Amino acid sequence: MAHDTNIEISPRYFTLHNGRRLLVRGITPDDKYHFRSGIKRLSQQSTYYRFHSPLYELSEHDLGYFTEVDQENHVAIGAIDLDNNEKPGIGVARYIRLKQNPSMAEMAITVLDEYQRQGIGTILMNELHRLAYDRGIRSFKIYLHTERRKLVKWLIGLGAKVQRVSGEIVEIELPVFDVNSD
């Protein structure tokens, strides 16, 4: 089911420590191509960590769910590599407001393997915090694989609390911070 995008997210530009230039902007239905090609560029491990199961192709339903967002209750942003002639989508971050607790949202970030450990995930997380805080979200719920110990430890350092562990999945609650107050 398509959603009208009621809120526009202003594009923002970033330069990484290695000099790579990024554009971070709101996801639109026109980004289905980026999602189709991006899922094929993720390693099996990254796909498993993100979706908690093997996934090799996105259905039309999945593509609609990931790209037809209202940018209020389901916010999705993407990072584009401006230094690559093809201008590929290299990362995506999203949150979905929980109906039972409107000040909380489930959050996820994915960065293509060859772009990981360059600060892109941190940029996307900060942008999600900025957007969420402005929309009244005060905490994120994050589900991570238990093997992601370094990431869990980093999130705890940001004030996250491990809520529970169920099998191989850790449920984390992270306070949303106002990045505009710095």
mmCIF file with all atom_site columns, C-alpha atoms in Angstrom:
data_model
loop_
_atom_site.group_PDB
_atom_site.id
_atom_site.type_symbol
_atom_site.label_atom_id
_atom_site.label_alt_id
_atom_site.label_comp_id
_atom_site.label_asym_id
_atom_site.label_entity_id
_atom_site.label_seq_id
_atom_site.pdbx_PDB_ins_code
_atom_site.Cartn_x
_atom_site.Cartn_y
_atom_site.Cartn_z
_atom_site.occupancy
_atom_site.B_iso_or_equiv
_atom_site.pdbx_formal_charge
_atom_site.auth_seq_id
_atom_site.auth_comp_id
_atom_site.auth_asym_id
_atom_site.auth_atom_id
_atom_site.pdbx_PDB_model_num
ATOM 1   C CA . MET A 1 1   ? 0.000  0.000   0.000   1.00 0.00 ? 1   MET A CA 1
ATOM 2   C CA . ALA A 1 2   ? 1.525  3.312   -1.064  1.00 0.00 ? 2   ALA A CA 1
ATOM 3   C CA . HIS A 1 3   ? 1.832  6.201   1.335   1.00 0.00 ? 3   HIS A CA 1
ATOM 4   C CA . ASP A 1 4   ? 1.863  9.806   0.284   1.00 0.00 ? 4   ASP A CA 1
ATOM 5   C CA . THR A 1 5   ? 5.059  11.483  1.328   1.00 0.00 ? 5   THR A CA 1
ATOM 6   C CA . ASN A 1 6   ? 3.713  14.362  3.371   1.00 0.00 ? 6   ASN A CA 1
ATOM 7   C CA . ILE A 1 7   ? 6.979  15.592  4.787   1.00 0.00 ? 7   ILE A CA 1
ATOM 8   C CA . GLU A 1 8   ? 10.045 16.354  2.751   1.00 0.00 ? 8   GLU A CA 1
ATOM 9   C CA . ILE A 1 9   ? 13.462 15.743  4.248   1.00 0.00 ? 9   ILE A CA 1
ATOM 10  C CA . SER A 1 10  ? 16.019 18.317  3.176   1.00 0.00 ? 10  SER A CA 1
ATOM 11  C CA . PRO A 1 11  ? 19.129 16.801  1.599   1.00 0.00 ? 11  PRO A CA 1
ATOM 12  C CA . ARG A 1 12  ? 22.347 17.182  3.586   1.00 0.00 ? 12  ARG A CA 1
ATOM 13  C CA . TYR A 1 13  ? 25.941 16.829  2.437   1.00 0.00 ? 13  TYR A CA 1
ATOM 14  C CA . PHE A 1 14  ? 28.804 15.261  4.372   1.00 0.00 ? 14  PHE A CA 1
ATOM 15  C CA . THR A 1 15  ? 32.505 14.643  3.803   1.00 0.00 ? 15  THR A CA 1
ATOM 16  C CA . LEU A 1 16  ? 34.057 11.573  5.430   1.00 0.00 ? 16  LEU A CA 1
ATOM 17  C CA . HIS A 1 17  ? 37.542 11.521  6.976   1.00 0.00 ? 17  HIS A CA 1
ATOM 18  C CA . ASN A 1 18  ? 38.831 9.842   3.806   1.00 0.00 ? 18  ASN A CA 1
ATOM 19  C CA . GLY A 1 19  ? 37.477 12.717  1.679   1.00 0.00 ? 19  GLY A CA 1
ATOM 20  C CA . ARG A 1 20  ? 34.516 10.786  0.207   1.00 0.00 ? 20  ARG A CA 1
ATOM 21  C CA . ARG A 1 21  ? 31.491 13.042  -0.295  1.00 0.00 ? 21  ARG A CA 1
ATOM 22  C CA . LEU A 1 22  ? 27.994 11.846  0.645   1.00 0.00 ? 22  LEU A CA 1
ATOM 23  C CA . LEU A 1 23  ? 24.487 13.061  0.060   1.00 0.00 ? 23  LEU A CA 1
ATOM 24  C CA . VAL A 1 24  ? 21.964 12.000  2.702   1.00 0.00 ? 24  VAL A CA 1
ATOM 25  C CA . ARG A 1 25  ? 18.346 12.468  1.672   1.00 0.00 ? 25  ARG A CA 1
ATOM 26  C CA . GLY A 1 26  ? 14.873 11.098  2.227   1.00 0.00 ? 26  GLY A CA 1
ATOM 27  C CA . ILE A 1 27  ? 13.969 7.827   0.527   1.00 0.00 ? 27  ILE A CA 1
ATOM 28  C CA . THR A 1 28  ? 11.266 8.031   -2.151  1.00 0.00 ? 28  THR A CA 1
ATOM 29  C CA . PRO A 1 29  ? 9.450  5.416   -4.263  1.00 0.00 ? 29  PRO A CA 1
ATOM 30  C CA . ASP A 1 30  ? 11.941 6.225   -7.050  1.00 0.00 ? 30  ASP A CA 1
ATOM 31  C CA . ASP A 1 31  ? 14.645 4.525   -4.934  1.00 0.00 ? 31  ASP A CA 1
ATOM 32  C CA . LYS A 1 32  ? 13.393 0.992   -5.603  1.00 0.00 ? 32  LYS A CA 1
ATOM 33  C CA . TYR A 1 33  ? 16.322 0.540   -8.012  1.00 0.00 ? 33  TYR A CA 1
ATOM 34  C CA . HIS A 1 34  ? 18.819 1.420   -5.263  1.00 0.00 ? 34  HIS A CA 1
ATOM 35  C CA . PHE A 1 35  ? 17.234 -1.180  -2.979  1.00 0.00 ? 35  PHE A CA 1
ATOM 36  C CA . ARG A 1 36  ? 17.221 -3.898  -5.675  1.00 0.00 ? 36  ARG A CA 1
ATOM 37  C CA . SER A 1 37  ? 20.894 -3.368  -6.476  1.00 0.00 ? 37  SER A CA 1
ATOM 38  C CA . GLY A 1 38  ? 21.932 -2.747  -2.871  1.00 0.00 ? 38  GLY A CA 1
ATOM 39  C CA . ILE A 1 39  ? 20.547 -6.007  -1.480  1.00 0.00 ? 39  ILE A CA 1
ATOM 40  C CA . LYS A 1 40  ? 22.621 -7.887  -4.066  1.00 0.00 ? 40  LYS A CA 1
ATOM 41  C CA . ARG A 1 41  ? 25.770 -6.069  -2.913  1.00 0.00 ? 41  ARG A CA 1
ATOM 42  C CA . LEU A 1 42  ? 25.344 -6.990  0.764   1.00 0.00 ? 42  LEU A CA 1
ATOM 43  C CA . SER A 1 43  ? 27.298 -9.967  2.019   1.00 0.00 ? 43  SER A CA 1
ATOM 44  C CA . GLN A 1 44  ? 25.373 -12.934 3.401   1.00 0.00 ? 44  GLN A CA 1
ATOM 45  C CA . GLN A 1 45  ? 26.533 -11.960 6.884   1.00 0.00 ? 45  GLN A CA 1
ATOM 46  C CA . SER A 1 46  ? 25.377 -8.332  6.555   1.00 0.00 ? 46  SER A CA 1
ATOM 47  C CA . THR A 1 47  ? 22.055 -9.476  5.143   1.00 0.00 ? 47  THR A CA 1
ATOM 48  C CA . TYR A 1 48  ? 21.600 -11.892 8.022   1.00 0.00 ? 48  TYR A CA 1
ATOM 49  C CA . TYR A 1 49  ? 22.544 -9.264  10.605  1.00 0.00 ? 49  TYR A CA 1
ATOM 50  C CA . ARG A 1 50  ? 20.040 -6.794  9.118   1.00 0.00 ? 50  ARG A CA 1
ATOM 51  C CA . PHE A 1 51  ? 17.086 -9.092  8.428   1.00 0.00 ? 51  PHE A CA 1
ATOM 52  C CA . HIS A 1 52  ? 17.869 -11.896 10.935  1.00 0.00 ? 52  HIS A CA 1
ATOM 53  C CA . SER A 1 53  ? 17.393 -14.411 8.127   1.00 0.00 ? 53  SER A CA 1
ATOM 54  C CA . PRO A 1 54  ? 18.865 -15.053 4.683   1.00 0.00 ? 54  PRO A CA 1
ATOM 55  C CA . LEU A 1 55  ? 17.465 -12.677 2.071   1.00 0.00 ? 55  LEU A CA 1
ATOM 56  C CA . TYR A 1 56  ? 18.718 -12.440 -1.476  1.00 0.00 ? 56  TYR A CA 1
ATOM 57  C CA . GLU A 1 57  ? 16.020 -10.541 -3.297  1.00 0.00 ? 57  GLU A CA 1
ATOM 58  C CA . LEU A 1 58  ? 13.344 -8.038  -2.361  1.00 0.00 ? 58  LEU A CA 1
ATOM 59  C CA . SER A 1 59  ? 9.752  -8.655  -3.395  1.00 0.00 ? 59  SER A CA 1
ATOM 60  C CA . GLU A 1 60  ? 7.597  -5.883  -4.851  1.00 0.00 ? 60  GLU A CA 1
ATOM 61  C CA . HIS A 1 61  ? 5.851  -5.740  -1.466  1.00 0.00 ? 61  HIS A CA 1
ATOM 62  C CA . ASP A 1 62  ? 9.218  -5.304  0.303   1.00 0.00 ? 62  ASP A CA 1
ATOM 63  C CA . LEU A 1 63  ? 10.281 -2.597  -2.156  1.00 0.00 ? 63  LEU A CA 1
ATOM 64  C CA . GLY A 1 64  ? 7.058  -0.713  -1.528  1.00 0.00 ? 64  GLY A CA 1
ATOM 65  C CA . TYR A 1 65  ? 7.423  -1.059  2.236   1.00 0.00 ? 65  TYR A CA 1
ATOM 66  C CA . PHE A 1 66  ? 11.001 0.227   2.165   1.00 0.00 ? 66  PHE A CA 1
ATOM 67  C CA . THR A 1 67  ? 10.448 3.139   -0.233  1.00 0.00 ? 67  THR A CA 1
ATOM 68  C CA . GLU A 1 68  ? 6.840  4.322   0.122   1.00 0.00 ? 68  GLU A CA 1
ATOM 69  C CA . VAL A 1 69  ? 7.167  6.030   3.492   1.00 0.00 ? 69  VAL A CA 1
ATOM 70  C CA . ASP A 1 70  ? 5.383  9.002   5.034   1.00 0.00 ? 70  ASP A CA 1
ATOM 71  C CA . GLN A 1 71  ? 8.570  10.520  6.561   1.00 0.00 ? 71  GLN A CA 1
ATOM 72  C CA . GLU A 1 72  ? 6.646  11.153  9.801   1.00 0.00 ? 72  GLU A CA 1
ATOM 73  C CA . ASN A 1 73  ? 5.864  7.768   11.358  1.00 0.00 ? 73  ASN A CA 1
ATOM 74  C CA . HIS A 1 74  ? 7.993  5.744   8.952   1.00 0.00 ? 74  HIS A CA 1
ATOM 75  C CA . VAL A 1 75  ? 11.131 7.752   8.220   1.00 0.00 ? 75  VAL A CA 1
ATOM 76  C CA . ALA A 1 76  ? 13.753 6.467   5.798   1.00 0.00 ? 76  ALA A CA 1
ATOM 77  C CA . ILE A 1 77  ? 16.945 8.178   4.629   1.00 0.00 ? 77  ILE A CA 1
ATOM 78  C CA . GLY A 1 78  ? 19.651 7.037   2.272   1.00 0.00 ? 78  GLY A CA 1
ATOM 79  C CA . ALA A 1 79  ? 23.304 7.846   1.703   1.00 0.00 ? 79  ALA A CA 1
ATOM 80  C CA . ILE A 1 80  ? 24.525 8.356   -1.874  1.00 0.00 ? 80  ILE A CA 1
ATOM 81  C CA . ASP A 1 81  ? 28.213 8.196   -2.850  1.00 0.00 ? 81  ASP A CA 1
ATOM 82  C CA . LEU A 1 82  ? 28.760 11.449  -4.764  1.00 0.00 ? 82  LEU A CA 1
ATOM 83  C CA . ASP A 1 83  ? 32.308 10.452  -5.746  1.00 0.00 ? 83  ASP A CA 1
ATOM 84  C CA . ASN A 1 84  ? 31.169 7.385   -7.687  1.00 0.00 ? 84  ASN A CA 1
ATOM 85  C CA . ASN A 1 85  ? 30.008 8.175   -11.236 1.00 0.00 ? 85  ASN A CA 1
ATOM 86  C CA . GLU A 1 86  ? 27.051 5.805   -10.828 1.00 0.00 ? 86  GLU A CA 1
ATOM 87  C CA . LYS A 1 87  ? 25.950 7.651   -7.627  1.00 0.00 ? 87  LYS A CA 1
ATOM 88  C CA . PRO A 1 88  ? 25.026 4.392   -5.870  1.00 0.00 ? 88  PRO A CA 1
ATOM 89  C CA . GLY A 1 89  ? 22.979 4.162   -2.732  1.00 0.00 ? 89  GLY A CA 1
ATOM 90  C CA . ILE A 1 90  ? 25.435 2.935   -0.107  1.00 0.00 ? 90  ILE A CA 1
ATOM 91  C CA . GLY A 1 91  ? 23.469 3.019   3.116   1.00 0.00 ? 91  GLY A CA 1
ATOM 92  C CA . VAL A 1 92  ? 19.969 3.360   4.473   1.00 0.00 ? 92  VAL A CA 1
ATOM 93  C CA . ALA A 1 93  ? 18.562 4.145   7.885   1.00 0.00 ? 93  ALA A CA 1
ATOM 94  C CA . ARG A 1 94  ? 14.974 4.093   9.030   1.00 0.00 ? 94  ARG A CA 1
ATOM 95  C CA . TYR A 1 95  ? 12.699 4.150   11.983  1.00 0.00 ? 95  TYR A CA 1
ATOM 96  C CA . ILE A 1 96  ? 9.070  3.176   12.357  1.00 0.00 ? 96  ILE A CA 1
ATOM 97  C CA . ARG A 1 97  ? 7.062  4.728   15.175  1.00 0.00 ? 97  ARG A CA 1
ATOM 98  C CA . LEU A 1 98  ? 5.460  2.138   17.463  1.00 0.00 ? 98  LEU A CA 1
ATOM 99  C CA . LYS A 1 99  ? 1.661  2.462   17.534  1.00 0.00 ? 99  LYS A CA 1
ATOM 100 C CA . GLN A 1 100 ? 1.468  1.235   21.132  1.00 0.00 ? 100 GLN A CA 1
ATOM 101 C CA . ASN A 1 101 ? 4.089  3.795   22.253  1.00 0.00 ? 101 ASN A CA 1
ATOM 102 C CA . PRO A 1 102 ? 4.242  6.817   19.883  1.00 0.00 ? 102 PRO A CA 1
ATOM 103 C CA . SER A 1 103 ? 7.356  8.252   21.550  1.00 0.00 ? 103 SER A CA 1
ATOM 104 C CA . MET A 1 104 ? 9.315  5.100   20.626  1.00 0.00 ? 104 MET A CA 1
ATOM 105 C CA . ALA A 1 105 ? 10.354 3.769   17.228  1.00 0.00 ? 105 ALA A CA 1
ATOM 106 C CA . GLU A 1 106 ? 12.028 0.656   15.903  1.00 0.00 ? 106 GLU A CA 1
ATOM 107 C CA . MET A 1 107 ? 15.259 1.650   14.153  1.00 0.00 ? 107 MET A CA 1
ATOM 108 C CA . ALA A 1 108 ? 17.654 -0.036  11.716  1.00 0.00 ? 108 ALA A CA 1
ATOM 109 C CA . ILE A 1 109 ? 20.709 0.996   9.687   1.00 0.00 ? 109 ILE A CA 1
ATOM 110 C CA . THR A 1 110 ? 22.389 -0.846  6.825   1.00 0.00 ? 110 THR A CA 1
ATOM 111 C CA . VAL A 1 111 ? 25.610 0.160   5.061   1.00 0.00 ? 111 VAL A CA 1
ATOM 112 C CA . LEU A 1 112 ? 27.026 -1.776  2.098   1.00 0.00 ? 112 LEU A CA 1
ATOM 113 C CA . ASP A 1 113 ? 29.991 -3.916  3.125   1.00 0.00 ? 113 ASP A CA 1
ATOM 114 C CA . GLU A 1 114 ? 32.606 -2.072  1.053   1.00 0.00 ? 114 GLU A CA 1
ATOM 115 C CA . TYR A 1 115 ? 31.562 1.220   2.697   1.00 0.00 ? 115 TYR A CA 1
ATOM 116 C CA . GLN A 1 116 ? 31.488 -0.001  6.297   1.00 0.00 ? 116 GLN A CA 1
ATOM 117 C CA . ARG A 1 117 ? 33.843 1.388   8.972   1.00 0.00 ? 117 ARG A CA 1
ATOM 118 C CA . GLN A 1 118 ? 34.095 4.796   7.284   1.00 0.00 ? 118 GLN A CA 1
ATOM 119 C CA . GLY A 1 119 ? 31.655 6.675   9.534   1.00 0.00 ? 119 GLY A CA 1
ATOM 120 C CA . ILE A 1 120 ? 28.602 6.374   7.264   1.00 0.00 ? 120 ILE A CA 1
ATOM 121 C CA . GLY A 1 121 ? 26.559 4.452   9.838   1.00 0.00 ? 121 GLY A CA 1
ATOM 122 C CA . THR A 1 122 ? 27.328 7.116   12.444  1.00 0.00 ? 122 THR A CA 1
ATOM 123 C CA . ILE A 1 123 ? 26.223 9.887   10.070  1.00 0.00 ? 123 ILE A CA 1
ATOM 124 C CA . LEU A 1 124 ? 23.008 8.017   9.311   1.00 0.00 ? 124 LEU A CA 1
ATOM 125 C CA . MET A 1 125 ? 22.382 7.402   13.016  1.00 0.00 ? 125 MET A CA 1
ATOM 126 C CA . ASN A 1 126 ? 22.903 11.074  13.856  1.00 0.00 ? 126 ASN A CA 1
ATOM 127 C CA . GLU A 1 127 ? 20.529 12.076  11.066  1.00 0.00 ? 127 GLU A CA 1
ATOM 128 C CA . LEU A 1 128 ? 17.902 9.635   12.373  1.00 0.00 ? 128 LEU A CA 1
ATOM 129 C CA . HIS A 1 129 ? 18.294 11.091  15.866  1.00 0.00 ? 129 HIS A CA 1
ATOM 130 C CA . ARG A 1 130 ? 17.827 14.611  14.493  1.00 0.00 ? 130 ARG A CA 1
ATOM 131 C CA . LEU A 1 131 ? 14.710 13.668  12.535  1.00 0.00 ? 131 LEU A CA 1
ATOM 132 C CA . ALA A 1 132 ? 13.239 11.515  15.313  1.00 0.00 ? 132 ALA A CA 1
ATOM 133 C CA . TYR A 1 133 ? 13.764 14.124  18.014  1.00 0.00 ? 133 TYR A CA 1
ATOM 134 C CA . ASP A 1 134 ? 12.028 16.750  15.873  1.00 0.00 ? 134 ASP A CA 1
ATOM 135 C CA . ARG A 1 135 ? 9.073  14.354  15.440  1.00 0.00 ? 135 ARG A CA 1
ATOM 136 C CA . GLY A 1 136 ? 8.657  13.543  19.146  1.00 0.00 ? 136 GLY A CA 1
ATOM 137 C CA . ILE A 1 137 ? 10.461 10.192  19.232  1.00 0.00 ? 137 ILE A CA 1
ATOM 138 C CA . ARG A 1 138 ? 12.368 9.844   22.504  1.00 0.00 ? 138 ARG A CA 1
ATOM 139 C CA . SER A 1 139 ? 13.735 6.301   22.282  1.00 0.00 ? 139 SER A CA 1
ATOM 140 C CA . PHE A 1 140 ? 14.689 3.755   19.658  1.00 0.00 ? 140 PHE A CA 1
ATOM 141 C CA . LYS A 1 141 ? 14.159 0.025   19.882  1.00 0.00 ? 141 LYS A CA 1
ATOM 142 C CA . ILE A 1 142 ? 16.944 -1.837  18.082  1.00 0.00 ? 142 ILE A CA 1
ATOM 143 C CA . TYR A 1 143 ? 17.198 -5.561  17.388  1.00 0.00 ? 143 TYR A CA 1
ATOM 144 C CA . LEU A 1 144 ? 20.721 -6.884  16.846  1.00 0.00 ? 144 LEU A CA 1
ATOM 145 C CA . HIS A 1 145 ? 22.306 -10.289 16.430  1.00 0.00 ? 145 HIS A CA 1
ATOM 146 C CA . THR A 1 146 ? 24.225 -11.346 19.552  1.00 0.00 ? 146 THR A CA 1
ATOM 147 C CA . GLU A 1 147 ? 27.434 -11.615 17.479  1.00 0.00 ? 147 GLU A CA 1
ATOM 148 C CA . ARG A 1 148 ? 27.427 -7.823  17.071  1.00 0.00 ? 148 ARG A CA 1
ATOM 149 C CA . ARG A 1 149 ? 29.087 -7.360  20.464  1.00 0.00 ? 149 ARG A CA 1
ATOM 150 C CA . LYS A 1 150 ? 31.166 -4.315  19.461  1.00 0.00 ? 150 LYS A CA 1
ATOM 151 C CA . LEU A 1 151 ? 28.091 -2.498  18.199  1.00 0.00 ? 151 LEU A CA 1
ATOM 152 C CA . VAL A 1 152 ? 26.110 -3.406  21.329  1.00 0.00 ? 152 VAL A CA 1
ATOM 153 C CA . LYS A 1 153 ? 28.973 -2.119  23.500  1.00 0.00 ? 153 LYS A CA 1
ATOM 154 C CA . TRP A 1 154 ? 29.158 1.110   21.469  1.00 0.00 ? 154 TRP A CA 1
ATOM 155 C CA . LEU A 1 155 ? 25.388 1.642   21.841  1.00 0.00 ? 155 LEU A CA 1
ATOM 156 C CA . ILE A 1 156 ? 25.609 1.027   25.601  1.00 0.00 ? 156 ILE A CA 1
ATOM 157 C CA . GLY A 1 157 ? 28.283 3.761   25.673  1.00 0.00 ? 157 GLY A CA 1
ATOM 158 C CA . LEU A 1 158 ? 25.683 6.074   24.080  1.00 0.00 ? 158 LEU A CA 1
ATOM 159 C CA . GLY A 1 159 ? 23.240 5.319   26.899  1.00 0.00 ? 159 GLY A CA 1
ATOM 160 C CA . ALA A 1 160 ? 21.463 2.249   25.496  1.00 0.00 ? 160 ALA A CA 1
ATOM 161 C CA . LYS A 1 161 ? 20.075 -0.433  27.748  1.00 0.00 ? 161 LYS A CA 1
ATOM 162 C CA . VAL A 1 162 ? 19.852 -4.099  26.798  1.00 0.00 ? 162 VAL A CA 1
ATOM 163 C CA . GLN A 1 163 ? 16.207 -4.980  27.360  1.00 0.00 ? 163 GLN A CA 1
ATOM 164 C CA . ARG A 1 164 ? 16.356 -8.702  26.680  1.00 0.00 ? 164 ARG A CA 1
ATOM 165 C CA . VAL A 1 165 ? 18.017 -11.436 24.722  1.00 0.00 ? 165 VAL A CA 1
ATOM 166 C CA . SER A 1 166 ? 15.860 -13.899 22.815  1.00 0.00 ? 166 SER A CA 1
ATOM 167 C CA . GLY A 1 167 ? 17.840 -16.645 21.116  1.00 0.00 ? 167 GLY A CA 1
ATOM 168 C CA . GLU A 1 168 ? 20.390 -14.886 18.890  1.00 0.00 ? 168 GLU A CA 1
ATOM 169 C CA . ILE A 1 169 ? 18.677 -11.486 19.029  1.00 0.00 ? 169 ILE A CA 1
ATOM 170 C CA . VAL A 1 170 ? 19.384 -8.701  21.522  1.00 0.00 ? 170 VAL A CA 1
ATOM 171 C CA . GLU A 1 171 ? 16.686 -6.068  22.060  1.00 0.00 ? 171 GLU A CA 1
ATOM 172 C CA . ILE A 1 172 ? 18.133 -2.669  22.906  1.00 0.00 ? 172 ILE A CA 1
ATOM 173 C CA . GLU A 1 173 ? 16.523 0.610   23.908  1.00 0.00 ? 173 GLU A CA 1
ATOM 174 C CA . LEU A 1 174 ? 18.505 3.724   22.970  1.00 0.00 ? 174 LEU A CA 1
ATOM 175 C CA . PRO A 1 175 ? 17.474 7.202   24.102  1.00 0.00 ? 175 PRO A CA 1
ATOM 176 C CA . VAL A 1 176 ? 17.033 9.612   21.205  1.00 0.00 ? 176 VAL A CA 1
ATOM 177 C CA . PHE A 1 177 ? 19.275 12.607  21.678  1.00 0.00 ? 177 PHE A CA 1
ATOM 178 C CA . ASP A 1 178 ? 18.838 16.113  20.351  1.00 0.00 ? 178 ASP A CA 1
ATOM 179 C CA . VAL A 1 179 ? 21.799 16.483  17.986  1.00 0.00 ? 179 VAL A CA 1
ATOM 180 C CA . ASN A 1 180 ? 20.754 20.095  17.367  1.00 0.00 ? 180 ASN A CA 1
ATOM 181 C CA . SER A 1 181 ? 21.601 21.058  20.960  1.00 0.00 ? 181 SER A CA 1
ATOM 182 C CA . ASP A 1 182 ? 25.378 20.645  20.531  1.00 0.00 ? 182 ASP A CA 1
#
